[in-house]
mmCIF file of C-alpha atoms in Angstrom:
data_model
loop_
_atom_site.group_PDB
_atom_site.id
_atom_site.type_symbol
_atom_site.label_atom_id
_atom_site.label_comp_id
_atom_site.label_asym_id
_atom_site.label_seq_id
_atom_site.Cartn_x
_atom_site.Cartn_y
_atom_site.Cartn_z
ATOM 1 C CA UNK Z 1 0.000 0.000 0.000
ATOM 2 C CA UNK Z 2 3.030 2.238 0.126
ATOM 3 C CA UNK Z 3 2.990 2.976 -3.218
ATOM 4 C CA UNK Z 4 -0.263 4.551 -3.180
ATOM 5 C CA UNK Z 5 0.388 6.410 -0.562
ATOM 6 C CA UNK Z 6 2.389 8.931 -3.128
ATOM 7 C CA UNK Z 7 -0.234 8.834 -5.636
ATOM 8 C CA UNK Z 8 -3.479 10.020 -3.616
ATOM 9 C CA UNK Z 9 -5.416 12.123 -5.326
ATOM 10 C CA UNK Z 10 -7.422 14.552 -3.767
ATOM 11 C CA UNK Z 11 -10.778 13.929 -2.931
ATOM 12 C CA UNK Z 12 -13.233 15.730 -6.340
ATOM 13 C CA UNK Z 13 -14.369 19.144 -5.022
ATOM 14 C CA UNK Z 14 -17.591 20.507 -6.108
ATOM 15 C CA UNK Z 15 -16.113 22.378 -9.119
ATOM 16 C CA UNK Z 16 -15.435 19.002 -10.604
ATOM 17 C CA UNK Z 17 -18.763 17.690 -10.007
ATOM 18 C CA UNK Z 18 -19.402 16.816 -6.346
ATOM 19 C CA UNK Z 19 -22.806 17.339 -5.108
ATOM 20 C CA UNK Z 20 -23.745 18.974 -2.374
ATOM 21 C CA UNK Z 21 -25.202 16.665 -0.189
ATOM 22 C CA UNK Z 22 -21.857 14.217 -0.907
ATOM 23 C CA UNK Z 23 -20.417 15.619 2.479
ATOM 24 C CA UNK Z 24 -18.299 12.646 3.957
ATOM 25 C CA UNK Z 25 -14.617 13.855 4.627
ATOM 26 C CA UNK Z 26 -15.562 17.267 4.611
ATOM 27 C CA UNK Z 27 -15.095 19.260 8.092
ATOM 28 C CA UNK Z 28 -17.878 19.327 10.511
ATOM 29 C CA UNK Z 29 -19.046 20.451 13.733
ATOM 30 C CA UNK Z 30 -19.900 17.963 16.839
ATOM 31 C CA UNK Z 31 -22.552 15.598 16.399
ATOM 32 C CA UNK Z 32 -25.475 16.458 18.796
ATOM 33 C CA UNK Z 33 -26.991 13.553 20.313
ATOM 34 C CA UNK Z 34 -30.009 14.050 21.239
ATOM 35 C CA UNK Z 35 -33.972 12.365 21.107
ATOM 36 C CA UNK Z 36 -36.345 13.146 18.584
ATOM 37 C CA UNK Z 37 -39.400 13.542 19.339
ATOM 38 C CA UNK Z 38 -41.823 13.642 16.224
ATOM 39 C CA UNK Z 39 -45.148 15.188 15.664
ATOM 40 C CA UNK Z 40 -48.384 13.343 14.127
ATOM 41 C CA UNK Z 41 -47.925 14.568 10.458
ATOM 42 C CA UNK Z 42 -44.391 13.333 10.670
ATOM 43 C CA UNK Z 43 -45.121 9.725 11.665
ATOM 44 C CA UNK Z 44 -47.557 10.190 8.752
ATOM 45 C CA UNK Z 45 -44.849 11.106 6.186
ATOM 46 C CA UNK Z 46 -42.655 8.200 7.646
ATOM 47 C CA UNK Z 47 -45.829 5.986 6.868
ATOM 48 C CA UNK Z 48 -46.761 7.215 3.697
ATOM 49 C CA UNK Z 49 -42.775 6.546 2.142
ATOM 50 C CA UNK Z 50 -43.265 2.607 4.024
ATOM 51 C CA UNK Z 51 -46.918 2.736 1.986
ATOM 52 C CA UNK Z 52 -46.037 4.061 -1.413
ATOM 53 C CA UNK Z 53 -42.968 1.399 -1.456
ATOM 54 C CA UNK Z 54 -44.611 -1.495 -0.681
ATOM 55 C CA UNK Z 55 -47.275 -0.479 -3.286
ATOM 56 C CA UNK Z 56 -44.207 0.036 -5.584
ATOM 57 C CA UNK Z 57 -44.849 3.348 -6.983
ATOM 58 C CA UNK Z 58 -41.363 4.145 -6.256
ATOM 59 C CA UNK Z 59 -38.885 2.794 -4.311
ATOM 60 C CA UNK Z 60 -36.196 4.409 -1.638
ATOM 61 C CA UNK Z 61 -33.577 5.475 -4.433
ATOM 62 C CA UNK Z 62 -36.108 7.675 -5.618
ATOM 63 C CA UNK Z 63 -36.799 9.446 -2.671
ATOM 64 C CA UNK Z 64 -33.368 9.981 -2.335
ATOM 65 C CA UNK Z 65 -32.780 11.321 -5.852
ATOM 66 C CA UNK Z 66 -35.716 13.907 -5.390
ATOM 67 C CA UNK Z 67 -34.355 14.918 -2.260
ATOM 68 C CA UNK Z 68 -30.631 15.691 -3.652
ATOM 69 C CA UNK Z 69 -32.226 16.976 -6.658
ATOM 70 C CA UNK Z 70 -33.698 19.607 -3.979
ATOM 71 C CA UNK Z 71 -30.557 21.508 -3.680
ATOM 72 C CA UNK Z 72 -28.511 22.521 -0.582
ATOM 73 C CA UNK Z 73 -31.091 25.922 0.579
ATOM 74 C CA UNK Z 74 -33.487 23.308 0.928
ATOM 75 C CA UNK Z 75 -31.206 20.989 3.252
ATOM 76 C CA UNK Z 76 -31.146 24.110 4.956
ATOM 77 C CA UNK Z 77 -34.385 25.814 5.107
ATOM 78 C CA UNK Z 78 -36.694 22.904 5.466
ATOM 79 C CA UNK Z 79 -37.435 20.090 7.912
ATOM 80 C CA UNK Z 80 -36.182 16.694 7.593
ATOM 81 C CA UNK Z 81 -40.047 15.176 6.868
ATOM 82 C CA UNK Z 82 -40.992 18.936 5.388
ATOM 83 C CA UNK Z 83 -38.141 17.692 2.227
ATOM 84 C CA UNK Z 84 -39.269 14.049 2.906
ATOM 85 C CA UNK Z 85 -42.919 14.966 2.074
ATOM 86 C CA UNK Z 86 -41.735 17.307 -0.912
ATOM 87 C CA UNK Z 87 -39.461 14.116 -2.417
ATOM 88 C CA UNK Z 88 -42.667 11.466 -2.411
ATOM 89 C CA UNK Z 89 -44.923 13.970 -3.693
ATOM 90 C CA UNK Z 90 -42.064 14.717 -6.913
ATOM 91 C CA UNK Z 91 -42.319 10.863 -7.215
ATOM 92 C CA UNK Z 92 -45.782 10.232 -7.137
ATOM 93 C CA UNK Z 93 -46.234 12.682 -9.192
ATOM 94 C CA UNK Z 94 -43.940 11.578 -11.608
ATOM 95 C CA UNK Z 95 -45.096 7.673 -11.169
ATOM 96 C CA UNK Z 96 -48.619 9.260 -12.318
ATOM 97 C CA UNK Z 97 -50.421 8.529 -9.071
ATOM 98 C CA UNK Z 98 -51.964 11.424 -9.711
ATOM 99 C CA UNK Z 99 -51.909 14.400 -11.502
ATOM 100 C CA UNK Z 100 -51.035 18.081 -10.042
ATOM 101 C CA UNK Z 101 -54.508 19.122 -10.953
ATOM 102 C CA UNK Z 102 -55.802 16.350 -8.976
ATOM 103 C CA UNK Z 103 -53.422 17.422 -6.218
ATOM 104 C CA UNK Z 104 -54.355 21.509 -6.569
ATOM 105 C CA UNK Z 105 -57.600 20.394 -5.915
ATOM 106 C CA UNK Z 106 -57.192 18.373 -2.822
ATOM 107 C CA UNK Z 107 -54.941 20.854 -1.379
ATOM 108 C CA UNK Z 108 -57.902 22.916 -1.487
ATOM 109 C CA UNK Z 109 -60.100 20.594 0.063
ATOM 110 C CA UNK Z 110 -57.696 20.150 2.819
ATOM 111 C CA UNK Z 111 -57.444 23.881 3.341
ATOM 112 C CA UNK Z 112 -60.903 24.714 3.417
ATOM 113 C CA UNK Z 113 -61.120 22.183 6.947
ATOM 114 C CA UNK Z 114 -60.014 24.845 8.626
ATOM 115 C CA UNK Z 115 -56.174 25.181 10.292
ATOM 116 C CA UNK Z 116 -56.984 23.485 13.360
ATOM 117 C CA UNK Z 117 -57.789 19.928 11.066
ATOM 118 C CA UNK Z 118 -54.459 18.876 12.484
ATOM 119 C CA UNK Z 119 -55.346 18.804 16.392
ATOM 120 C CA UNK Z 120 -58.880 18.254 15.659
ATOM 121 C CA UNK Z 121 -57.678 15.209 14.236
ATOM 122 C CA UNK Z 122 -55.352 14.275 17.590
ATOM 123 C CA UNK Z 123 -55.726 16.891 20.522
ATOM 124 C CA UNK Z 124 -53.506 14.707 22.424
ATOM 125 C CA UNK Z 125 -50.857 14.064 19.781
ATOM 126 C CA UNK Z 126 -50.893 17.834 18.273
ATOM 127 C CA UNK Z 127 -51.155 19.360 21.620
ATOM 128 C CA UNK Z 128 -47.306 19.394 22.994
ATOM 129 C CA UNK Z 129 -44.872 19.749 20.530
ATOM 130 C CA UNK Z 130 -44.343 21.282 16.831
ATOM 131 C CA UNK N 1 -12.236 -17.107 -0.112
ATOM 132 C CA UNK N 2 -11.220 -16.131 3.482
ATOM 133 C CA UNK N 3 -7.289 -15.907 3.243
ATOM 134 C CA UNK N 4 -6.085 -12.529 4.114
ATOM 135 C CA UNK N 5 -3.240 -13.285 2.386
ATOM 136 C CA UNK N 6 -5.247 -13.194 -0.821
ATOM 137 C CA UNK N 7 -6.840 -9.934 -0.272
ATOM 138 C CA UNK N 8 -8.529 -8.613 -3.904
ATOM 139 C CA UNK N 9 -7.900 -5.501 -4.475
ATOM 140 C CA UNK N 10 -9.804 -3.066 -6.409
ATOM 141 C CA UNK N 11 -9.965 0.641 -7.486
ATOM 142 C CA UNK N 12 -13.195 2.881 -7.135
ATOM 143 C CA UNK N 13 -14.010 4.519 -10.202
ATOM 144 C CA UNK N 14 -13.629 8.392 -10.027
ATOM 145 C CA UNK N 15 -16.120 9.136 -12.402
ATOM 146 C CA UNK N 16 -18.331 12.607 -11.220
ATOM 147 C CA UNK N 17 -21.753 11.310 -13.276
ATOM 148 C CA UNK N 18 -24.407 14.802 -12.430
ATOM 149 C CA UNK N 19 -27.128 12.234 -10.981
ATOM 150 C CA UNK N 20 -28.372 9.497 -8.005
ATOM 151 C CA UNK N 21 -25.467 7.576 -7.342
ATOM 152 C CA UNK N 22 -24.156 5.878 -4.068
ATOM 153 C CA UNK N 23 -20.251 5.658 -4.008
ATOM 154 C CA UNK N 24 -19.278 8.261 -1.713
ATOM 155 C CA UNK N 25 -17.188 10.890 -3.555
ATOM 156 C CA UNK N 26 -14.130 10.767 -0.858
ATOM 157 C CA UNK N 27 -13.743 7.356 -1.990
ATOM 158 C CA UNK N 28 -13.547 7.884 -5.507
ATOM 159 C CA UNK N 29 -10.452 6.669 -7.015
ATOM 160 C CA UNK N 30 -9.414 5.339 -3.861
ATOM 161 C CA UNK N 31 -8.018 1.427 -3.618
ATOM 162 C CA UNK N 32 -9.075 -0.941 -1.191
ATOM 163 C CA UNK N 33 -9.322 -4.612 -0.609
ATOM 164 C CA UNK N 34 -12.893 -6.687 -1.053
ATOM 165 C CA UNK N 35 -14.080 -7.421 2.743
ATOM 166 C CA UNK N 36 -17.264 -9.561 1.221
ATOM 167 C CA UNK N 37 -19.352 -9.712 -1.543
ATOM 168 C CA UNK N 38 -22.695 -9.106 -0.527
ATOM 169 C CA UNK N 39 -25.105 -10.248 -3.816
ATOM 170 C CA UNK N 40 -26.860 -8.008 -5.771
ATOM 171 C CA UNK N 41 -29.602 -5.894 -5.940
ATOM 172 C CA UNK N 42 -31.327 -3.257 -8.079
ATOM 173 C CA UNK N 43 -29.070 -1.147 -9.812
ATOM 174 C CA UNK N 44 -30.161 2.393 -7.730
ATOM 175 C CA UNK N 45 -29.261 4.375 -10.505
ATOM 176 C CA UNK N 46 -31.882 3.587 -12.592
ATOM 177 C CA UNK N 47 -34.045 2.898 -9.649
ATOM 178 C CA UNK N 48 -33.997 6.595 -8.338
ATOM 179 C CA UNK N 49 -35.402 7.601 -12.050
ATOM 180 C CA UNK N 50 -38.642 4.934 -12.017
ATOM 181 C CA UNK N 51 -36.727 3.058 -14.397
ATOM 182 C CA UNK N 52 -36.447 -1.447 -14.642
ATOM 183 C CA UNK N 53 -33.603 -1.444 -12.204
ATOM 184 C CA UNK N 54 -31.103 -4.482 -13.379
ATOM 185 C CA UNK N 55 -29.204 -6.786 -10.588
ATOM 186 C CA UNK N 56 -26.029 -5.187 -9.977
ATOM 187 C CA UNK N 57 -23.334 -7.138 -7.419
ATOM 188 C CA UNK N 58 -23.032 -5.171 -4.071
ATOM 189 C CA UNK N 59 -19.340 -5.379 -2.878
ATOM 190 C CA UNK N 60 -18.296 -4.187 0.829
ATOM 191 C CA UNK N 61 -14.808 -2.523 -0.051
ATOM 192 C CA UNK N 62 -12.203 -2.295 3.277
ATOM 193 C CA UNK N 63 -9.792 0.856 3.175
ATOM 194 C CA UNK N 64 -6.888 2.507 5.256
ATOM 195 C CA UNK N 65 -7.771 5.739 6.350
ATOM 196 C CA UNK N 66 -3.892 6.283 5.112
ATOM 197 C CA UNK N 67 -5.496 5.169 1.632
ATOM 198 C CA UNK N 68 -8.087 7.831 1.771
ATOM 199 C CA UNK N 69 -6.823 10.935 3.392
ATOM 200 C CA UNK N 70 -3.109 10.296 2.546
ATOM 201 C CA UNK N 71 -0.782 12.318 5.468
ATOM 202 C CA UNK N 72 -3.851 13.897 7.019
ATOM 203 C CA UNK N 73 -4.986 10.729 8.037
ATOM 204 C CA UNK N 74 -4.872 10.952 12.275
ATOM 205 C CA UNK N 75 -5.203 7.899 12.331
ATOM 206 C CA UNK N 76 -3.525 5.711 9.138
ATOM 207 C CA UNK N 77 -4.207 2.193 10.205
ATOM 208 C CA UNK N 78 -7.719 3.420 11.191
ATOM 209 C CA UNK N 79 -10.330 1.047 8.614
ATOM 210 C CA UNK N 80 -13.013 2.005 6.793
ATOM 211 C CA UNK N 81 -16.015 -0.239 5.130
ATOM 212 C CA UNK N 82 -18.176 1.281 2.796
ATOM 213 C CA UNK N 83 -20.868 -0.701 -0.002
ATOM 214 C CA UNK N 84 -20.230 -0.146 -3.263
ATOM 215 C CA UNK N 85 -21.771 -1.328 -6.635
ATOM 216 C CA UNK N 86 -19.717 -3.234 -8.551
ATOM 217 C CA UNK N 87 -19.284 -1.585 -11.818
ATOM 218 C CA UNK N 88 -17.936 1.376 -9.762
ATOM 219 C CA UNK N 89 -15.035 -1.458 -8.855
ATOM 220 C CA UNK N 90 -12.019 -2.178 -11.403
ATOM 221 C CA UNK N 91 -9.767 -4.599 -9.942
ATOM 222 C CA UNK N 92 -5.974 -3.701 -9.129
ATOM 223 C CA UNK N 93 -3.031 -5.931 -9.697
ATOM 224 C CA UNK N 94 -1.098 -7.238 -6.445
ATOM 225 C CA UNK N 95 2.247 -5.618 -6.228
ATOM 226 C CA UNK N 96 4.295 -7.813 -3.776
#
């Protein structure tokens, strides 16, 4: 392994193609360890990923894809399940499990319930944390 | 299959394709020694796009932090194992 040892060449920087979210090697702060504890439409988003793979609209990979495809100022302007929810939506869509009319509409629907659908829908599980 | 001695060695292709891949780009073009060879499964670069997905082998690659970070390494005997796709992997001749 010597010989290599001369002949390391530096890891590819962005300008030659490395993508944001590629971040292993690069400097970081200390990792904070710490319990999460996740609200009701979260759980839901986890669920709905578990549900649209086993149904095989799209798989894991995909979600993935959409959520590099996102770009770094979402990495750091949305939640975790906020850019989990955006990536199965961009695959749905694009698996045709409905169209974005179909999906204006409902969004309407959904709005029109008022804000409070959420702890209407679990006081208990709404109540506490955000 | 499990002599040390006859480590394979292989080289991680250091290509920079703009899409879904999964080999880490710090350990692109790096060399390390097959640790097992783990079967295959759909190729995740088509997968990510909808696309058929064909059986590609998944290898688990061992490297020397030495063989990664060079003299920055803190650590140079330090390992890392990371799972890469096999058509990332080009074999490299033994040198002793």
């Amino acid at each position: 392994m010597q010989d290599d040892d001369a002949k390391i060449l530096p890891i590819p920087t962005r300008a030659e193609g490395r993508r944001w979210h590629d971040m292993g090697g690069e400097d970081a702060g200390p990792v904070e360890l710490c319990e999460h504890d996740y609200a009701l439409w979260e759980k839901r988003v986890d669920a709905l990923m578990v549900i649209c793979s086993s149904k095989g609209h799209f798989t894991v990979d995909g979600l993935r894809r959409a959520l590099e495809d996102m770009g770094e100022e979402a990495f750091e302007t949305m939640s975790y399940y906020e850019r989990w929810v955006a990536a199965i939506n961009q695959n749905l869509v694009e698996a045709g499990v409905y169209t974005l009319e179909e999906l204006g509409r409902r969004m309407e629907e959904v709005r029109a319930r008022g804000a409070t659908y959420g702890e209407a829908a679990a006081p208990h599980e709404a109540a506490g944390d955000g | 299959m499990k002599l040390r001695a006859m480590a394979e060695r292989v080289r991680v292709a250091r290509w920079m394709p703009p899409g879904h891949v999964r080999t880490p780009a710090y350990l692109r073009g790096r060399v390390g020694e097959v640790e097992r060879r783990l079967g295959t499964f759909p190729n995740p670069e088509q997968a990510a796009y909808g696309l058929p997905a064909e059986p590609r082998e998944l290898v688990r690659v061992r490297f020397r932090a030495a063989d990664i970070w060079g003299a920055e390494a803190e650590r140079p005997d330090d390992l890392i194992e990371a799972e890469i796709y096999g058509h990332w992997l080009e074999p490299v001749a033994h040198q002793d």
